[in-house]
PDB file of C-alpha atoms in Angstrom:
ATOM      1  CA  UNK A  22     -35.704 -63.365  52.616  1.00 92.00           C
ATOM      2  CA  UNK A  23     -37.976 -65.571  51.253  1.00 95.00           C
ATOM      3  CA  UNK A  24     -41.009 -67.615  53.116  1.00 98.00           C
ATOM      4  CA  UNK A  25     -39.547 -70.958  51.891  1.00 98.00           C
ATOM      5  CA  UNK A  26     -36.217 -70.281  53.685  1.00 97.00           C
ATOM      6  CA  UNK A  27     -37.884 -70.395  56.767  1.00 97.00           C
ATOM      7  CA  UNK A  28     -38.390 -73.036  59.217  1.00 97.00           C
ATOM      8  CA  UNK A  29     -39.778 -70.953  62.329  1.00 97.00           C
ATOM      9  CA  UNK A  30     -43.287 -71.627  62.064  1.00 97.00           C
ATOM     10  CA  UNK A  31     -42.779 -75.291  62.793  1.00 97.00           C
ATOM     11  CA  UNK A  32     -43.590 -76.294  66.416  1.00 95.00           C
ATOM     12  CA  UNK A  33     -40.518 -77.071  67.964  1.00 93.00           C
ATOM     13  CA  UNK A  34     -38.604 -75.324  65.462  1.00 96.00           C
ATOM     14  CA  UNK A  35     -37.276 -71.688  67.160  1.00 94.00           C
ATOM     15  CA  UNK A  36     -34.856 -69.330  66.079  1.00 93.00           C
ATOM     16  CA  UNK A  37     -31.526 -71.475  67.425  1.00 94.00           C
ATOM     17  CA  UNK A  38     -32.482 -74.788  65.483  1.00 95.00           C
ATOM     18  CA  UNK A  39     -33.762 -72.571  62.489  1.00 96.00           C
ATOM     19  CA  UNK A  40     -30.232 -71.050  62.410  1.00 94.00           C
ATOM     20  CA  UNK A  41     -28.636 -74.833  62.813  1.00 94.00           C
ATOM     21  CA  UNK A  42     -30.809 -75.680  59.951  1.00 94.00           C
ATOM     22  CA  UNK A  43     -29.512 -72.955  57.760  1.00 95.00           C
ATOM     23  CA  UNK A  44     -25.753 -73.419  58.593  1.00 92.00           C
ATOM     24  CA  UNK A  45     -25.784 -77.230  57.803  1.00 91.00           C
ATOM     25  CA  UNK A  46     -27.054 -75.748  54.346  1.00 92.00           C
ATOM     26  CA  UNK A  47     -30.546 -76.171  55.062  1.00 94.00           C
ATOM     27  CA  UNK A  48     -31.648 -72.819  53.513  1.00 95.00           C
ATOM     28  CA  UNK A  49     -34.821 -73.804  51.322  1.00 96.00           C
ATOM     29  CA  UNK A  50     -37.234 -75.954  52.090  1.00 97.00           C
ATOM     30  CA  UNK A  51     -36.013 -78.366  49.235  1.00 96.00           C
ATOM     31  CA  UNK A  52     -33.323 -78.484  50.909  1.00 95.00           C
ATOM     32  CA  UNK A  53     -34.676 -79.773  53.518  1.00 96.00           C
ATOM     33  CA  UNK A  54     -33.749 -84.118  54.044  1.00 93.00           C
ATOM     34  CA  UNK A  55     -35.097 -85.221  57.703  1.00 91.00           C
ATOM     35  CA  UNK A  56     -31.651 -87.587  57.523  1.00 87.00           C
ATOM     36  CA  UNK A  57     -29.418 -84.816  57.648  1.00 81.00           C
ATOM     37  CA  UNK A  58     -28.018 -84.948  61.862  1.00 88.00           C
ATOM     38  CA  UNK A  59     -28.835 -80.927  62.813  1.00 90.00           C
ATOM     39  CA  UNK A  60     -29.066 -80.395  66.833  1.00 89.00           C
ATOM     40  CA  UNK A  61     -32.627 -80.040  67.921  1.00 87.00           C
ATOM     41  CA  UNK A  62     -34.192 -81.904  64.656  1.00 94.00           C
ATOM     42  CA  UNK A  63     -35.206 -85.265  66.055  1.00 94.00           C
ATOM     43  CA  UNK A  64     -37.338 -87.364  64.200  1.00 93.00           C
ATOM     44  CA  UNK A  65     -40.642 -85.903  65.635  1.00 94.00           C
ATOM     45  CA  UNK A  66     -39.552 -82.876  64.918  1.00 95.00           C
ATOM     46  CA  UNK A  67     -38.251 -83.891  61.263  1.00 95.00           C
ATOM     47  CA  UNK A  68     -41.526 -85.299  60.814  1.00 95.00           C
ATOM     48  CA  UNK A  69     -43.322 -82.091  61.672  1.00 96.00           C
ATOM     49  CA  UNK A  70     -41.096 -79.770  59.288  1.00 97.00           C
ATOM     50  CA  UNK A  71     -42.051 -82.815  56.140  1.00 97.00           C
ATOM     51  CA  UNK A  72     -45.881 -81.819  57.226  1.00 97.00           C
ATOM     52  CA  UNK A  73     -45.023 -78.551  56.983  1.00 98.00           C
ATOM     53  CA  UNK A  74     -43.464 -78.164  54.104  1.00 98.00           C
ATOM     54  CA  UNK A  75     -46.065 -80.475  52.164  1.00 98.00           C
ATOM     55  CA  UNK A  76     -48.792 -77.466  53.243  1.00 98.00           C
ATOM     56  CA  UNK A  77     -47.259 -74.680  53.120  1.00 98.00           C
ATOM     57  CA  UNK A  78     -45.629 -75.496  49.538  1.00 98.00           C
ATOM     58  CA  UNK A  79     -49.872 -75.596  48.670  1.00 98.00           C
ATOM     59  CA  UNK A  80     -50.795 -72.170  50.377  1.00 98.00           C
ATOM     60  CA  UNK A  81     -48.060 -70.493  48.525  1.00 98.00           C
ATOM     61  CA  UNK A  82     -48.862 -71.611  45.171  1.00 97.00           C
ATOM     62  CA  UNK A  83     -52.705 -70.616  46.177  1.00 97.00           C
ATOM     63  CA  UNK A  84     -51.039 -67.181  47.319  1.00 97.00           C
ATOM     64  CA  UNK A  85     -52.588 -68.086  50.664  1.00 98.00           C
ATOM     65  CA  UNK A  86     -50.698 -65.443  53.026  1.00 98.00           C
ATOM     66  CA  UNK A  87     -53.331 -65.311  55.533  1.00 98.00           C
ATOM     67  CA  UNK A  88     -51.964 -68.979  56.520  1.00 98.00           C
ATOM     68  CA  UNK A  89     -48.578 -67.856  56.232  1.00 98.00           C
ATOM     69  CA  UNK A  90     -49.874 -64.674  58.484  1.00 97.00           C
ATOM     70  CA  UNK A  91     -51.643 -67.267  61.178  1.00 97.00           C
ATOM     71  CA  UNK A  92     -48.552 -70.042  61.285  1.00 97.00           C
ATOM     72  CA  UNK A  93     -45.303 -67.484  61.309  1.00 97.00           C
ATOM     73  CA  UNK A  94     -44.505 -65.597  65.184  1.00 95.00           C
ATOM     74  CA  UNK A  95     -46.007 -62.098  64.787  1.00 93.00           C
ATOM     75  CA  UNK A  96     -41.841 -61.132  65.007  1.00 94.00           C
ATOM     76  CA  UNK A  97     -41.672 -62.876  61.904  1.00 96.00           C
ATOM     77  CA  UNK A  98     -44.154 -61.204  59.795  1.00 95.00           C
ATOM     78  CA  UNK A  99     -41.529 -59.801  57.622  1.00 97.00           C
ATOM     79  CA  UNK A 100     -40.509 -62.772  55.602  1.00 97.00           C
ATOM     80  CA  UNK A 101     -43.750 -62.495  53.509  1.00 98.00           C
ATOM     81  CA  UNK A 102     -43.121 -59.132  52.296  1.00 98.00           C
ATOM     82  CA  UNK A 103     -41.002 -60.720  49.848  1.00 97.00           C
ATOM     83  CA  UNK A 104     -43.323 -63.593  48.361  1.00 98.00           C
ATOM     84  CA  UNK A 105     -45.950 -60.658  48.181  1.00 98.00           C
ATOM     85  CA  UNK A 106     -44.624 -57.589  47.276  1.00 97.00           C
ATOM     86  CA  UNK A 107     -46.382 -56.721  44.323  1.00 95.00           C
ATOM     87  CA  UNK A 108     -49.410 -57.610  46.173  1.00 97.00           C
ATOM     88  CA  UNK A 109     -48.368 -55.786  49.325  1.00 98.00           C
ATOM     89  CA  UNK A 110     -51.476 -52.698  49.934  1.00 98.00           C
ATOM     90  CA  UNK A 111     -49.337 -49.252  51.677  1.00 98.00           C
ATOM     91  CA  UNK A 112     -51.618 -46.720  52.926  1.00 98.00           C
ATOM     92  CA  UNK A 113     -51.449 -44.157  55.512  1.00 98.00           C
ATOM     93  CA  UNK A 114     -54.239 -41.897  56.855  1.00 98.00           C
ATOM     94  CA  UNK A 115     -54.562 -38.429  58.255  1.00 98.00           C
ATOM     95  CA  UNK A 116     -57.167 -36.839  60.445  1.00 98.00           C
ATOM     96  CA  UNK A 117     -58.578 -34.002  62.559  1.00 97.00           C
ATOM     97  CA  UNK A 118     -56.828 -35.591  65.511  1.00 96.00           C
ATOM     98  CA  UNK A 119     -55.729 -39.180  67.379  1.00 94.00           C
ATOM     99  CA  UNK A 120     -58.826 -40.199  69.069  1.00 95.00           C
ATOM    100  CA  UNK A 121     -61.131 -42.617  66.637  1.00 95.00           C
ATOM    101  CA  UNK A 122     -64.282 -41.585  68.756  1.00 95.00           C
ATOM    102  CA  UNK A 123     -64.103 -37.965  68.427  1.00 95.00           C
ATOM    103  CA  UNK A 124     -62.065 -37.013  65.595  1.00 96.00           C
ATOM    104  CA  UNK A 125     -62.549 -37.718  61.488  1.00 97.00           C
ATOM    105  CA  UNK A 126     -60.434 -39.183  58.828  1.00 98.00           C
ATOM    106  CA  UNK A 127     -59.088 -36.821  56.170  1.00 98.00           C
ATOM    107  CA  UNK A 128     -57.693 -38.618  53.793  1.00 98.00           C
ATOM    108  CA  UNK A 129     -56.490 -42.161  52.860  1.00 98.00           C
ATOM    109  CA  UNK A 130     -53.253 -43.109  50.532  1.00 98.00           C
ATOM    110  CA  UNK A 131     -52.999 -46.395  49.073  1.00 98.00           C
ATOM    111  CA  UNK A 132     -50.062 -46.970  46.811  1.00 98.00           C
ATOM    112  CA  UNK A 133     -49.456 -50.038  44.675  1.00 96.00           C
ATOM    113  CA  UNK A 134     -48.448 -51.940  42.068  1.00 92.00           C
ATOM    114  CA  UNK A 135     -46.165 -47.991  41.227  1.00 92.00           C
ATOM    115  CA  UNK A 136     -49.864 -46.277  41.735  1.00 96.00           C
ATOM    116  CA  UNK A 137     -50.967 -44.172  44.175  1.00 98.00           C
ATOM    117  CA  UNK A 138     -54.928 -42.991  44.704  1.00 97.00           C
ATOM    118  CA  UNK A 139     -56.161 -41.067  47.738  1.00 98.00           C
ATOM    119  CA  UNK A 140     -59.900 -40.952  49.182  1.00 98.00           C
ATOM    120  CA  UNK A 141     -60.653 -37.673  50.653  1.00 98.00           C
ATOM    121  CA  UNK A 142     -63.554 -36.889  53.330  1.00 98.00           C
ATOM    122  CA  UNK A 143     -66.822 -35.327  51.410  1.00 97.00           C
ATOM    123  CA  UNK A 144     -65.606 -36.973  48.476  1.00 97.00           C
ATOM    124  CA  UNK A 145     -64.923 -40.066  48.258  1.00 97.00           C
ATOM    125  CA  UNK A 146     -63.956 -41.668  51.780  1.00 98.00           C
ATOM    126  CA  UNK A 147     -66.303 -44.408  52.416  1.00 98.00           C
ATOM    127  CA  UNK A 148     -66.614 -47.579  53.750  1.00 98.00           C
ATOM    128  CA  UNK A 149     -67.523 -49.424  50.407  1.00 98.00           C
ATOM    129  CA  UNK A 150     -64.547 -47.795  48.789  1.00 97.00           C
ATOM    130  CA  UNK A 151     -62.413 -48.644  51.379  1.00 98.00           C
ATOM    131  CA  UNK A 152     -62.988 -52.221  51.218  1.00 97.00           C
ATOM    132  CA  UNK A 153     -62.598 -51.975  47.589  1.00 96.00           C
ATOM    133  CA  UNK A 154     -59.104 -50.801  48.185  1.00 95.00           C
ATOM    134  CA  UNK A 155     -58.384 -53.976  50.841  1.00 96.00           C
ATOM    135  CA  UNK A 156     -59.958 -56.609  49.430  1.00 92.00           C
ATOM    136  CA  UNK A 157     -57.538 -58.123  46.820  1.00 91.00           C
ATOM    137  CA  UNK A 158     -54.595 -57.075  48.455  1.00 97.00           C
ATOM    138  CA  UNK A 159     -52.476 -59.645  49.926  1.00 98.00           C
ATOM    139  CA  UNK A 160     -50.224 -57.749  52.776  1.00 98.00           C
ATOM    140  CA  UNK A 161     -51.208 -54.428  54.067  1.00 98.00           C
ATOM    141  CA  UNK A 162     -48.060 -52.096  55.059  1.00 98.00           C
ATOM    142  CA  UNK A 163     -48.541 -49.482  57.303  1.00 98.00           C
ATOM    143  CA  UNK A 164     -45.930 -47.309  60.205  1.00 98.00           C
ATOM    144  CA  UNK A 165     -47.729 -47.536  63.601  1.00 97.00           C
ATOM    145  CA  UNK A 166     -50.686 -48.914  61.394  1.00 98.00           C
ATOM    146  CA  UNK A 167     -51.112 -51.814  64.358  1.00 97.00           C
ATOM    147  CA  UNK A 168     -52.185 -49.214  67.057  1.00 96.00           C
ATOM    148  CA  UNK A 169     -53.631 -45.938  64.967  1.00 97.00           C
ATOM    149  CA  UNK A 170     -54.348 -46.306  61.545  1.00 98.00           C
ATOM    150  CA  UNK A 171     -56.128 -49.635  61.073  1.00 98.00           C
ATOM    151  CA  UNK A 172     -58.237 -49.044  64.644  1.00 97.00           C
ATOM    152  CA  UNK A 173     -59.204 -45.300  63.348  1.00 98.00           C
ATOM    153  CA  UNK A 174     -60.573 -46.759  60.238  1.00 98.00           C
ATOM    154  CA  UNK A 175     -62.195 -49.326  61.495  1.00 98.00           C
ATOM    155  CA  UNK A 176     -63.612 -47.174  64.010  1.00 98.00           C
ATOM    156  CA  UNK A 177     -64.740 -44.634  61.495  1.00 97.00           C
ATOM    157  CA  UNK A 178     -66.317 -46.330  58.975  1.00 98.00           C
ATOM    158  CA  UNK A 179     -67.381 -49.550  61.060  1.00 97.00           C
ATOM    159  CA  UNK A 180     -65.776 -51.973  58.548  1.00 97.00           C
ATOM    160  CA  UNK A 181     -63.348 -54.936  59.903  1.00 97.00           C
ATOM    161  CA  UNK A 182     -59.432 -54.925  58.148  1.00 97.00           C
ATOM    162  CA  UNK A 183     -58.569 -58.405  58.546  1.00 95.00           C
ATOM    163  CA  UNK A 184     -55.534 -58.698  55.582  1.00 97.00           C
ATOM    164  CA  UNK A 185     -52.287 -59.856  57.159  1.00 97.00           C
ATOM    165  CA  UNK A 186     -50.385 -56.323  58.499  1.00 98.00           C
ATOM    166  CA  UNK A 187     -46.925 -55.633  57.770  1.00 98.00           C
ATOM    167  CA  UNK A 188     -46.564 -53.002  60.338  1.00 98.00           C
ATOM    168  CA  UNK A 189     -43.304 -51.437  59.944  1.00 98.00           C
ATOM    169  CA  UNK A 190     -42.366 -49.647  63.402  1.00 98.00           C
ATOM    170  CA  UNK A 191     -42.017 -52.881  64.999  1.00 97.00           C
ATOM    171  CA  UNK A 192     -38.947 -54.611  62.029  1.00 97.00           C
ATOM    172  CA  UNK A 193     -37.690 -50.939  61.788  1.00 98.00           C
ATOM    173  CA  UNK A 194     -37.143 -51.242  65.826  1.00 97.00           C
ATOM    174  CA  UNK A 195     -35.050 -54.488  65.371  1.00 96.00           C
ATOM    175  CA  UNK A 196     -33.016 -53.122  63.263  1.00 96.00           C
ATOM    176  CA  UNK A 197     -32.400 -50.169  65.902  1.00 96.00           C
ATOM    177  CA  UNK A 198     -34.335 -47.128  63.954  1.00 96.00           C
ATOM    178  CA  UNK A 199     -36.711 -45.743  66.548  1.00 93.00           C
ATOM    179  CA  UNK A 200     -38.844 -42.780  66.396  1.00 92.00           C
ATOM    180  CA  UNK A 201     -41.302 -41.633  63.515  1.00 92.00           C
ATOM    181  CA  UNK A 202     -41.174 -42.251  60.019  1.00 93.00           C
ATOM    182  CA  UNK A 203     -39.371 -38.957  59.056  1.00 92.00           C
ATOM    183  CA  UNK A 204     -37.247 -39.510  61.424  1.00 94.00           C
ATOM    184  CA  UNK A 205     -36.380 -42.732  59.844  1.00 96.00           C
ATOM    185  CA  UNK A 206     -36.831 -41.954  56.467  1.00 95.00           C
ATOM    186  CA  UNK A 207     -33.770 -39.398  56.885  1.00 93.00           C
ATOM    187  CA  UNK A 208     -31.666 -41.813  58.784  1.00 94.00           C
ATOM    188  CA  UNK A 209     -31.677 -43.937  56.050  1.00 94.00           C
ATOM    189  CA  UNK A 210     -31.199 -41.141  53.392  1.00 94.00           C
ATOM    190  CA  UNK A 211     -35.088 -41.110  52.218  1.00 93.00           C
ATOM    191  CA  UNK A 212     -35.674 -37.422  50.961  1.00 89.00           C
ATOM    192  CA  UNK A 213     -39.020 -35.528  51.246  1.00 88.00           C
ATOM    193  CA  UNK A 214     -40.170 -33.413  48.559  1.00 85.00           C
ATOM    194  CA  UNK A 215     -41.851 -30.931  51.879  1.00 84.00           C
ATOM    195  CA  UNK A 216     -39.666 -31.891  54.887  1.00 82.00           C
ATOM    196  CA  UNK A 217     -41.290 -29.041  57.056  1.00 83.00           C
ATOM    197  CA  UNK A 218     -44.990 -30.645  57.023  1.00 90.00           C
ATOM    198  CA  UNK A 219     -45.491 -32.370  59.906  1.00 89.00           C
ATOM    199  CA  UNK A 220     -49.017 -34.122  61.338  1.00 90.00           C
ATOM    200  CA  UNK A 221     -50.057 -30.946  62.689  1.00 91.00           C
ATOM    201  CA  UNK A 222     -49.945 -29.096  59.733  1.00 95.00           C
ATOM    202  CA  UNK A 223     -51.921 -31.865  58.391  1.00 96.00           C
ATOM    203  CA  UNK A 224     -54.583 -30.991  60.533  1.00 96.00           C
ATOM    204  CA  UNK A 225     -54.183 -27.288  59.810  1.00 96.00           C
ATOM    205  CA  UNK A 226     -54.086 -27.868  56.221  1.00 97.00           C
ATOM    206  CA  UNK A 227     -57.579 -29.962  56.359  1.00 98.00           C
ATOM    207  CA  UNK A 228     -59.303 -26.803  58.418  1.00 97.00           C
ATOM    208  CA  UNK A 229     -57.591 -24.075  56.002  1.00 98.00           C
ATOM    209  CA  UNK A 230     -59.753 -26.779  53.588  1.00 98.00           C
ATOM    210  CA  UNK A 231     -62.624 -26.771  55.492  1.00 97.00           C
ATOM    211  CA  UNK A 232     -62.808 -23.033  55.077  1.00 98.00           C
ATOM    212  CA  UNK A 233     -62.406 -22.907  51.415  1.00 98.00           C
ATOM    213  CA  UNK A 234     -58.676 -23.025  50.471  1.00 98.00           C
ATOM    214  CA  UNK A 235     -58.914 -25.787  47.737  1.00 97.00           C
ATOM    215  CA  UNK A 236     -54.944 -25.162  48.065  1.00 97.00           C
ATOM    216  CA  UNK A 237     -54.648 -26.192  50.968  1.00 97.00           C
ATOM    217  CA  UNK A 238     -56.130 -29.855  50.373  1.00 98.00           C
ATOM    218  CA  UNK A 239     -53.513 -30.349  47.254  1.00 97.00           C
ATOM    219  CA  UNK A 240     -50.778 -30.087  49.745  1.00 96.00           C
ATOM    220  CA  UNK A 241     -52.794 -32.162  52.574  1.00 97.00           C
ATOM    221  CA  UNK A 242     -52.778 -35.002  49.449  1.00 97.00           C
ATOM    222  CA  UNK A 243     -49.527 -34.538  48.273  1.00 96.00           C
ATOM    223  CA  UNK A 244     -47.993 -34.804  52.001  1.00 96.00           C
ATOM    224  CA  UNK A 245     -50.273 -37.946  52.751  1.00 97.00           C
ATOM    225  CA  UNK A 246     -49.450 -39.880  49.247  1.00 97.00           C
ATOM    226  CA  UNK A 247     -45.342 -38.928  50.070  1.00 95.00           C
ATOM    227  CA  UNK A 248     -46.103 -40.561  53.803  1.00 95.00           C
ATOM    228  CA  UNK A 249     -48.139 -43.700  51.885  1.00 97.00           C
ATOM    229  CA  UNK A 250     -44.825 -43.757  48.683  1.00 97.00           C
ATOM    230  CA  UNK A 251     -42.414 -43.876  51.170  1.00 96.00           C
ATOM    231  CA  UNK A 252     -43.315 -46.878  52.948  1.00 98.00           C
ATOM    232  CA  UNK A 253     -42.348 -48.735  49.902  1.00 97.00           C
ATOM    233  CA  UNK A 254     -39.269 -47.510  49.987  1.00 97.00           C
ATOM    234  CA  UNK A 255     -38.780 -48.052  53.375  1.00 98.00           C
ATOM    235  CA  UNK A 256     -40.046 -51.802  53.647  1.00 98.00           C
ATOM    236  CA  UNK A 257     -37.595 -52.524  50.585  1.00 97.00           C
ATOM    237  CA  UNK A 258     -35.104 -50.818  52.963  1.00 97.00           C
ATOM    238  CA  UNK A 259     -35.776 -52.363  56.533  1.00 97.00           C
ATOM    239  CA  UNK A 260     -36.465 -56.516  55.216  1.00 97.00           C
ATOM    240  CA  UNK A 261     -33.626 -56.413  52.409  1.00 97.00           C
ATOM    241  CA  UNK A 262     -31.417 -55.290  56.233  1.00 96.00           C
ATOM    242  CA  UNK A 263     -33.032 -58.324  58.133  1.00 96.00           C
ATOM    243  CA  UNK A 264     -32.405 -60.681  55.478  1.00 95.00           C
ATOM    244  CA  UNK A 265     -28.935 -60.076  55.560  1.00 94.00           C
ATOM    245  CA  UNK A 266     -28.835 -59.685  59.444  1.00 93.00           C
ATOM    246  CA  UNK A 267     -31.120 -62.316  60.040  1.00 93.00           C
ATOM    247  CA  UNK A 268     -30.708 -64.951  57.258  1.00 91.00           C
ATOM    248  CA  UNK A 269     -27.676 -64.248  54.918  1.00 86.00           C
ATOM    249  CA  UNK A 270     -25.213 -63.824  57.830  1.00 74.00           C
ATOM    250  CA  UNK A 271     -25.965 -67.739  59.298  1.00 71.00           C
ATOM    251  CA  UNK A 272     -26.764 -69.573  55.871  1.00 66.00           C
ATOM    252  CA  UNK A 273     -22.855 -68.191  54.815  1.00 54.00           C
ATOM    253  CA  UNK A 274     -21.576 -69.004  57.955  1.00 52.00           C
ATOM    254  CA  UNK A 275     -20.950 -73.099  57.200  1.00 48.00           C
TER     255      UNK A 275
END
């Protein structure tokens, strides 16, 4: 699902008139004719979507999806991970432990644009490259990213993540897949190249590291870029499900 199918950001537009919209073939916003008689469009309200439309047409071409973040419900943030998927930042973190003002960060995935790079404590795990990393991405993805990951960072390395979040728990609970990502990840058939690693054993891995088994920090990588691949997969997965769910099944339904 695309942002210009979408009506919901509109005040006064919720998800029933959305859904009237779409099954009297209002699907796009071209579509869109403020003559056409849909319940719950009055003229006001007509007049608000023509506003609408007129800006938001302006902020897409400008690739403006912090507006897009700001106007859509925070329910809703899924739509945009269409319009900006090949700007769209994944990254997951792993650290000593899950308080942010007593334990470190490890490592950092990013993966994007089909690459993947990873910033390791000691190394190369700053602040400055950090930002480097956010700052031209459009969408950040993250699972649980919300409450742990973007926190921890910001925490840790006293820098402010302010790119719109695409965190995946919260579409992957509407959809009715609940628990952790590997959890998820099997129930919808994603494989794991080491299923048996777990978050502990990334935290045993980093202090087998910290003790001088460089082995031990390959593996600590390779689990934390599979966590930081996978969410591609997954967020392919998960919106391609609510489009149909959420969009495809009223639009046909005329």
């Amino acid at each position: 699902m695309r942002i210009e199918n979408s009506f919901i950001p509109v005040e006064g537009v919720g998800e029933t008139t959305e859904r009237r919209l779409w099954r009297e073939g209002v699907t796009t916003w071209e579509s869109f004719d403020p003559a056409v008689d849909v319940a719950g469009v009055g003229s006001t309200t007509a007049d608000r979507i023509e506003s609408f439309i007129a800006e938001a047409l302006t902020r897409l071409d400008d690739g403006d999806s912090a507006y897009f973040d700001r106007t859509f419900p925070s329910g809703e943030r899924w739509r945009l991970y269409e319009n900006f998927r090949e700007e769209t930042c994944f990254f997951d973190i792993e650290t000593t432990g899950l308080d942010e003002h007593r334990n470190q960060v490890t490592t950092v995935s990013f993966h994007r644009d089909g690459e993947t790079t990873t910033l390791v404590a000691g190394e190369d795990l700053t602040a400055e490259r950090l930002r480097e990393r956010f700052a031209d991405a459009s969408l950040l993805a993250t699972f649980n990213g919300a409450r742990f990951d973007v926190p921890f960072l910001e925490t840790s390395f006293d820098i402010e993540i302010d790119t719109p979040h695409l965190d995946l728990m919260y579409p992957c609970k509407r959809i009715g897949l609940s628990g952790g990502l590997k959890p998820i990840e099997k129930a919808i058939g994603i494989e794991r190249d080491r299923p048996d690693l777990s978050g502990r054993d990334a935290v045993r891995l980093w202090r087998e590291y910290e003790r001088g088994d460089d082995d031990a920090l390959d593996t600590l990588v390779s689990y934390n870029r599979e966590d930081t691949e996978n969410l591609r997969t997954l967020a392919d997965a998960v919106t391609e499900t609510l489009h149909e769910d959420v969009f495809v099944a009223d639009a046909v339904e005329r």
